[in-house]
């Protein structure tokens, strides 16, 4: 199932949620087809649990004509809210490139635990939004990532049980102010202002029943139509189960928590020695089985 948020182009009012049974299937407005009061956003739907998810899936499959989504809409970030945001450093290829830039070795702790930082879960952007270019940075960058959405509450989760806690996945463009980020981490804390100004998700959430709990999908990034890098989501050194187990040790994870994978090596400007300029268009792509590519496209502004 796919879950989208949208707003009709020629209508005022709140954002709406649409569901889609599979690639190429009609998109159905959830509230219009729901008998009674539907969950008022994607986070509410995720928090409502498996019975609500199955009901949404049946609505998507039955596709009542009166609830079909008009073609003239603006697609929004698929999340109205996140419970929390953690971004991992799970691809060894990216870590090795970072060590090479620094002229040193990969820190030994990286091989002991899946490290992460806590992001700003309130600064959310969607496909076709403009990237904010903070006035305090000269070095804006992107990162091509896959994001996992937690579906069920738990603590001290065994990696083998991870599939029971994974709701789905979406594309994630982890924006960075690299100059600020480097100064922050040199002071032994952060990143904070180097990361917290914008997190781009979408265009939709793809539930785990479609791609599995450990998807191996092609990921590609483009700037102004030129391919800058590609990777596969299955090349993680640390699995999603490892990440869930690590975070849930001695604490509770909740529905709507979002985990970024980190970027594969060579899928951000920093790894490539290349920089964005104001007005550049960044497009991320995720190849799905038997599907057209999912696309997340944003343009920087200053």
mmCIF file of C-alpha atoms in Angstrom, residues 2-253:
data_model
loop_
_atom_site.group_PDB
_atom_site.id
_atom_site.type_symbol
_atom_site.label_atom_id
_atom_site.label_comp_id
_atom_site.label_asym_id
_atom_site.label_seq_id
_atom_site.Cartn_x
_atom_site.Cartn_y
_atom_site.Cartn_z
ATOM 1 C CA UNK A 2 1.101 3.572 -0.703
ATOM 2 C CA UNK A 3 0.131 6.493 1.534
ATOM 3 C CA UNK A 4 0.195 10.044 0.193
ATOM 4 C CA UNK A 5 -0.636 13.522 1.489
ATOM 5 C CA UNK A 6 -1.953 16.138 -0.885
ATOM 6 C CA UNK A 7 -3.868 19.346 -1.316
ATOM 7 C CA UNK A 8 -6.076 20.149 -4.310
ATOM 8 C CA UNK A 9 -4.407 22.909 -6.320
ATOM 9 C CA UNK A 10 -7.560 24.979 -6.684
ATOM 10 C CA UNK A 11 -9.038 24.464 -3.232
ATOM 11 C CA UNK A 12 -8.315 25.806 0.227
ATOM 12 C CA UNK A 13 -8.430 23.694 3.323
ATOM 13 C CA UNK A 14 -6.321 21.191 5.226
ATOM 14 C CA UNK A 15 -4.061 18.594 3.697
ATOM 15 C CA UNK A 16 -5.675 15.255 2.912
ATOM 16 C CA UNK A 17 -4.500 11.638 2.986
ATOM 17 C CA UNK A 18 -4.811 9.299 0.011
ATOM 18 C CA UNK A 19 -4.161 5.551 -0.172
ATOM 19 C CA UNK A 20 -3.206 3.422 -3.166
ATOM 20 C CA UNK A 21 -3.316 -0.365 -3.317
ATOM 21 C CA UNK A 22 -0.288 -0.710 -5.611
ATOM 22 C CA UNK A 23 1.637 0.971 -8.403
ATOM 23 C CA UNK A 24 -0.717 2.254 -11.082
ATOM 24 C CA UNK A 25 -3.837 1.730 -8.963
ATOM 25 C CA UNK A 26 -6.290 4.586 -8.343
ATOM 26 C CA UNK A 27 -5.596 6.927 -5.448
ATOM 27 C CA UNK A 28 -8.453 7.066 -2.960
ATOM 28 C CA UNK A 29 -9.116 9.885 -0.516
ATOM 29 C CA UNK A 30 -9.068 8.180 2.873
ATOM 30 C CA UNK A 31 -11.502 10.450 4.717
ATOM 31 C CA UNK A 32 -14.084 10.324 1.915
ATOM 32 C CA UNK A 33 -14.106 6.529 1.836
ATOM 33 C CA UNK A 34 -13.795 5.878 5.572
ATOM 34 C CA UNK A 35 -17.063 5.032 7.336
ATOM 35 C CA UNK A 36 -16.951 7.382 10.302
ATOM 36 C CA UNK A 37 -14.127 9.625 11.474
ATOM 37 C CA UNK A 38 -10.954 8.697 9.629
ATOM 38 C CA UNK A 39 -7.484 9.199 11.142
ATOM 39 C CA UNK A 40 -6.709 12.888 10.623
ATOM 40 C CA UNK A 41 -3.182 12.395 9.257
ATOM 41 C CA UNK A 42 -0.535 9.837 8.467
ATOM 42 C CA UNK A 43 0.851 9.781 12.004
ATOM 43 C CA UNK A 44 -2.636 9.138 13.392
ATOM 44 C CA UNK A 45 -3.089 6.312 10.878
ATOM 45 C CA UNK A 46 0.224 4.717 11.856
ATOM 46 C CA UNK A 47 -0.552 5.074 15.555
ATOM 47 C CA UNK A 48 -4.023 3.540 15.054
ATOM 48 C CA UNK A 49 -2.465 0.127 14.500
ATOM 49 C CA UNK A 50 -2.928 -2.942 12.301
ATOM 50 C CA UNK A 51 -6.736 -2.946 12.207
ATOM 51 C CA UNK A 52 -6.759 0.607 10.843
ATOM 52 C CA UNK A 53 -3.997 -0.235 8.356
ATOM 53 C CA UNK A 54 -6.005 -3.195 7.064
ATOM 54 C CA UNK A 55 -9.099 -1.018 6.768
ATOM 55 C CA UNK A 56 -7.146 1.553 4.784
ATOM 56 C CA UNK A 57 -5.810 -1.215 2.541
ATOM 57 C CA UNK A 58 -9.349 -2.471 1.826
ATOM 58 C CA UNK A 59 -10.422 1.078 0.990
ATOM 59 C CA UNK A 60 -7.513 1.379 -1.427
ATOM 60 C CA UNK A 61 -8.369 -1.921 -3.100
ATOM 61 C CA UNK A 62 -12.088 -1.210 -3.446
ATOM 62 C CA UNK A 63 -11.414 2.283 -4.833
ATOM 63 C CA UNK A 64 -14.915 3.813 -4.619
ATOM 64 C CA UNK A 65 -15.354 6.189 -7.543
ATOM 65 C CA UNK A 66 -16.706 9.061 -5.459
ATOM 66 C CA UNK A 67 -13.509 9.118 -3.389
ATOM 67 C CA UNK A 68 -10.949 9.043 -6.183
ATOM 68 C CA UNK A 69 -8.304 11.766 -6.008
ATOM 69 C CA UNK A 70 -8.382 14.376 -8.751
ATOM 70 C CA UNK A 71 -5.278 14.660 -10.923
ATOM 71 C CA UNK A 72 -4.903 18.384 -10.176
ATOM 72 C CA UNK A 73 -3.260 18.192 -6.755
ATOM 73 C CA UNK A 74 -0.042 19.210 -5.055
ATOM 74 C CA UNK A 75 1.760 16.337 -3.368
ATOM 75 C CA UNK A 76 2.987 17.148 0.128
ATOM 76 C CA UNK A 77 5.411 15.580 2.565
ATOM 77 C CA UNK A 78 3.771 12.224 3.399
ATOM 78 C CA UNK A 79 4.104 13.004 7.117
ATOM 79 C CA UNK A 80 1.981 15.624 8.832
ATOM 80 C CA UNK A 81 4.026 14.927 11.980
ATOM 81 C CA UNK A 82 6.763 12.570 13.164
ATOM 82 C CA UNK A 83 6.998 11.071 16.613
ATOM 83 C CA UNK A 84 10.796 11.465 16.410
ATOM 84 C CA UNK A 85 13.641 11.463 13.876
ATOM 85 C CA UNK A 86 16.934 9.576 14.123
ATOM 86 C CA UNK A 87 19.437 9.488 11.284
ATOM 87 C CA UNK A 88 21.984 6.686 11.173
ATOM 88 C CA UNK A 89 25.377 6.240 9.549
ATOM 89 C CA UNK A 90 24.701 2.719 8.331
ATOM 90 C CA UNK A 91 26.542 2.494 4.968
ATOM 91 C CA UNK A 92 30.197 1.557 5.340
ATOM 92 C CA UNK A 93 30.951 2.979 1.886
ATOM 93 C CA UNK A 94 30.082 6.492 3.111
ATOM 94 C CA UNK A 95 32.057 6.058 6.323
ATOM 95 C CA UNK A 96 35.145 4.889 4.435
ATOM 96 C CA UNK A 97 35.024 7.952 2.187
ATOM 97 C CA UNK A 98 34.764 10.155 5.276
ATOM 98 C CA UNK A 99 37.798 8.486 6.832
ATOM 99 C CA UNK A 100 39.749 9.002 3.608
ATOM 100 C CA UNK A 101 38.902 12.722 3.584
ATOM 101 C CA UNK A 102 40.125 13.021 7.161
ATOM 102 C CA UNK A 103 43.288 11.042 6.484
ATOM 103 C CA UNK A 104 42.487 8.546 9.240
ATOM 104 C CA UNK A 105 40.706 5.309 10.053
ATOM 105 C CA UNK A 106 37.042 4.597 10.668
ATOM 106 C CA UNK A 107 36.403 5.032 14.430
ATOM 107 C CA UNK A 108 36.335 1.580 16.028
ATOM 108 C CA UNK A 109 32.990 2.257 17.727
ATOM 109 C CA UNK A 110 31.313 2.508 14.309
ATOM 110 C CA UNK A 111 31.772 -1.258 14.006
ATOM 111 C CA UNK A 112 30.405 -1.843 17.493
ATOM 112 C CA UNK A 113 27.036 -0.082 17.251
ATOM 113 C CA UNK A 114 24.816 1.672 14.666
ATOM 114 C CA UNK A 115 25.444 5.311 15.587
ATOM 115 C CA UNK A 116 22.920 8.076 14.865
ATOM 116 C CA UNK A 117 22.035 11.675 15.592
ATOM 117 C CA UNK A 118 18.624 12.997 16.591
ATOM 118 C CA UNK A 119 17.123 15.289 13.965
ATOM 119 C CA UNK A 120 14.522 18.023 14.022
ATOM 120 C CA UNK A 121 11.259 16.123 13.516
ATOM 121 C CA UNK A 122 9.261 19.327 12.981
ATOM 122 C CA UNK A 123 11.072 20.771 9.943
ATOM 123 C CA UNK A 124 9.448 18.674 7.221
ATOM 124 C CA UNK A 125 9.510 19.236 3.467
ATOM 125 C CA UNK A 126 7.939 17.295 0.626
ATOM 126 C CA UNK A 127 8.387 16.678 -3.087
ATOM 127 C CA UNK A 128 8.502 19.826 -5.209
ATOM 128 C CA UNK A 129 9.107 22.058 -2.176
ATOM 129 C CA UNK A 130 11.907 24.576 -2.278
ATOM 130 C CA UNK A 131 14.944 23.771 -0.154
ATOM 131 C CA UNK A 132 15.546 26.547 2.357
ATOM 132 C CA UNK A 133 19.127 27.790 2.164
ATOM 133 C CA UNK A 134 19.900 29.121 5.658
ATOM 134 C CA UNK A 135 21.616 32.502 5.672
ATOM 135 C CA UNK A 136 24.289 31.145 8.021
ATOM 136 C CA UNK A 137 25.755 28.622 5.548
ATOM 137 C CA UNK A 138 27.737 28.787 2.326
ATOM 138 C CA UNK A 139 27.774 25.028 1.799
ATOM 139 C CA UNK A 140 24.348 23.443 1.326
ATOM 140 C CA UNK A 141 24.357 19.712 0.597
ATOM 141 C CA UNK A 142 21.949 16.810 0.199
ATOM 142 C CA UNK A 143 22.093 13.123 1.127
ATOM 143 C CA UNK A 144 20.230 10.308 -0.633
ATOM 144 C CA UNK A 145 18.699 8.075 2.036
ATOM 145 C CA UNK A 146 15.976 5.553 2.696
ATOM 146 C CA UNK A 147 13.834 6.195 5.776
ATOM 147 C CA UNK A 148 12.100 3.505 7.828
ATOM 148 C CA UNK A 149 8.916 4.193 9.781
ATOM 149 C CA UNK A 150 8.313 2.355 13.056
ATOM 150 C CA UNK A 151 4.827 0.847 13.236
ATOM 151 C CA UNK A 152 4.557 -0.631 16.708
ATOM 152 C CA UNK A 153 5.766 0.203 20.192
ATOM 153 C CA UNK A 154 8.496 -1.865 21.810
ATOM 154 C CA UNK A 155 11.604 -1.979 23.935
ATOM 155 C CA UNK A 156 14.618 -4.289 24.014
ATOM 156 C CA UNK A 157 13.676 -5.544 20.549
ATOM 157 C CA UNK A 158 15.518 -8.544 19.157
ATOM 158 C CA UNK A 159 16.867 -7.879 15.625
ATOM 159 C CA UNK A 160 15.094 -11.057 14.482
ATOM 160 C CA UNK A 161 11.759 -9.484 15.475
ATOM 161 C CA UNK A 162 12.321 -6.226 13.597
ATOM 162 C CA UNK A 163 9.746 -6.996 10.907
ATOM 163 C CA UNK A 164 7.024 -6.928 13.574
ATOM 164 C CA UNK A 165 7.861 -3.263 14.279
ATOM 165 C CA UNK A 166 8.371 -1.850 10.767
ATOM 166 C CA UNK A 167 5.483 -0.023 9.124
ATOM 167 C CA UNK A 168 7.107 1.057 5.863
ATOM 168 C CA UNK A 169 9.641 3.178 4.033
ATOM 169 C CA UNK A 170 10.031 6.429 2.122
ATOM 170 C CA UNK A 171 12.749 8.447 0.414
ATOM 171 C CA UNK A 172 14.640 10.889 2.620
ATOM 172 C CA UNK A 173 16.798 13.830 1.546
ATOM 173 C CA UNK A 174 18.870 14.698 4.608
ATOM 174 C CA UNK A 175 19.878 18.327 4.072
ATOM 175 C CA UNK A 176 23.137 19.627 5.519
ATOM 176 C CA UNK A 177 24.903 22.921 6.094
ATOM 177 C CA UNK A 178 28.314 21.300 5.789
ATOM 178 C CA UNK A 179 30.439 24.218 6.946
ATOM 179 C CA UNK A 180 28.362 24.612 10.116
ATOM 180 C CA UNK A 181 28.146 20.843 10.649
ATOM 181 C CA UNK A 182 31.931 20.498 10.605
ATOM 182 C CA UNK A 183 32.381 23.292 13.138
ATOM 183 C CA UNK A 184 29.755 21.798 15.439
ATOM 184 C CA UNK A 185 31.237 18.296 15.510
ATOM 185 C CA UNK A 186 34.737 19.752 16.039
ATOM 186 C CA UNK A 187 33.384 21.052 19.366
ATOM 187 C CA UNK A 188 32.421 17.459 20.313
ATOM 188 C CA UNK A 189 28.681 17.865 19.949
ATOM 189 C CA UNK A 190 26.104 18.062 17.188
ATOM 190 C CA UNK A 191 25.188 18.147 14.427
ATOM 191 C CA UNK A 192 22.413 20.603 15.204
ATOM 192 C CA UNK A 193 22.191 23.822 13.174
ATOM 193 C CA UNK A 194 24.117 21.972 10.478
ATOM 194 C CA UNK A 195 21.154 19.630 9.990
ATOM 195 C CA UNK A 196 18.000 20.843 11.694
ATOM 196 C CA UNK A 197 16.685 23.301 9.107
ATOM 197 C CA UNK A 198 15.058 20.840 6.710
ATOM 198 C CA UNK A 199 14.237 17.168 6.161
ATOM 199 C CA UNK A 200 12.704 16.195 2.820
ATOM 200 C CA UNK A 201 10.499 13.086 2.643
ATOM 201 C CA UNK A 202 8.326 11.476 0.017
ATOM 202 C CA UNK A 203 6.624 11.427 -2.300
ATOM 203 C CA UNK A 204 4.750 8.664 -0.440
ATOM 204 C CA UNK A 205 5.096 5.979 2.206
ATOM 205 C CA UNK A 206 5.398 2.426 0.866
ATOM 206 C CA UNK A 207 4.289 -0.125 3.465
ATOM 207 C CA UNK A 208 6.474 -3.094 4.355
ATOM 208 C CA UNK A 209 3.998 -5.614 2.965
ATOM 209 C CA UNK A 210 4.985 -4.373 -0.518
ATOM 210 C CA UNK A 211 8.788 -4.184 -0.222
ATOM 211 C CA UNK A 212 9.555 -6.297 2.846
ATOM 212 C CA UNK A 213 11.260 -5.318 6.082
ATOM 213 C CA UNK A 214 14.757 -5.265 4.519
ATOM 214 C CA UNK A 215 14.269 -3.862 1.007
ATOM 215 C CA UNK A 216 17.087 -4.042 -1.530
ATOM 216 C CA UNK A 217 16.190 -1.233 -3.943
ATOM 217 C CA UNK A 218 18.177 0.891 -6.369
ATOM 218 C CA UNK A 219 18.686 4.476 -5.182
ATOM 219 C CA UNK A 220 19.866 7.288 -7.471
ATOM 220 C CA UNK A 221 20.453 11.022 -7.054
ATOM 221 C CA UNK A 222 20.528 13.726 -9.730
ATOM 222 C CA UNK A 223 21.382 17.414 -9.723
ATOM 223 C CA UNK A 224 19.932 19.447 -12.585
ATOM 224 C CA UNK A 225 19.249 16.202 -14.434
ATOM 225 C CA UNK A 226 22.811 14.881 -14.149
ATOM 226 C CA UNK A 227 23.271 11.678 -12.200
ATOM 227 C CA UNK A 228 25.646 12.283 -9.299
ATOM 228 C CA UNK A 229 25.471 8.907 -7.575
ATOM 229 C CA UNK A 230 23.663 5.637 -7.015
ATOM 230 C CA UNK A 231 23.543 2.842 -4.468
ATOM 231 C CA UNK A 232 21.370 0.026 -3.163
ATOM 232 C CA UNK A 233 19.387 0.131 0.034
ATOM 233 C CA UNK A 234 20.325 -3.490 0.730
ATOM 234 C CA UNK A 235 24.037 -2.648 1.081
ATOM 235 C CA UNK A 236 23.641 -1.494 4.683
ATOM 236 C CA UNK A 237 26.345 -2.604 7.108
ATOM 237 C CA UNK A 238 23.852 -2.192 9.956
ATOM 238 C CA UNK A 239 20.407 -3.698 9.269
ATOM 239 C CA UNK A 240 17.095 -2.124 10.225
ATOM 240 C CA UNK A 241 16.836 -4.823 12.890
ATOM 241 C CA UNK A 242 20.230 -3.767 14.269
ATOM 242 C CA UNK A 243 19.046 -0.154 14.400
ATOM 243 C CA UNK A 244 15.795 -1.034 16.172
ATOM 244 C CA UNK A 245 17.595 -3.246 18.659
ATOM 245 C CA UNK A 246 20.168 -0.547 19.425
ATOM 246 C CA UNK A 247 17.673 2.280 19.905
ATOM 247 C CA UNK A 248 15.287 0.149 21.969
ATOM 248 C CA UNK A 249 17.907 -0.987 24.488
ATOM 249 C CA UNK A 250 16.663 0.469 27.746
ATOM 250 C CA UNK A 251 14.157 2.758 26.011
ATOM 251 C CA UNK A 252 10.888 2.530 24.134
ATOM 252 C CA UNK A 253 10.376 3.085 20.411
#
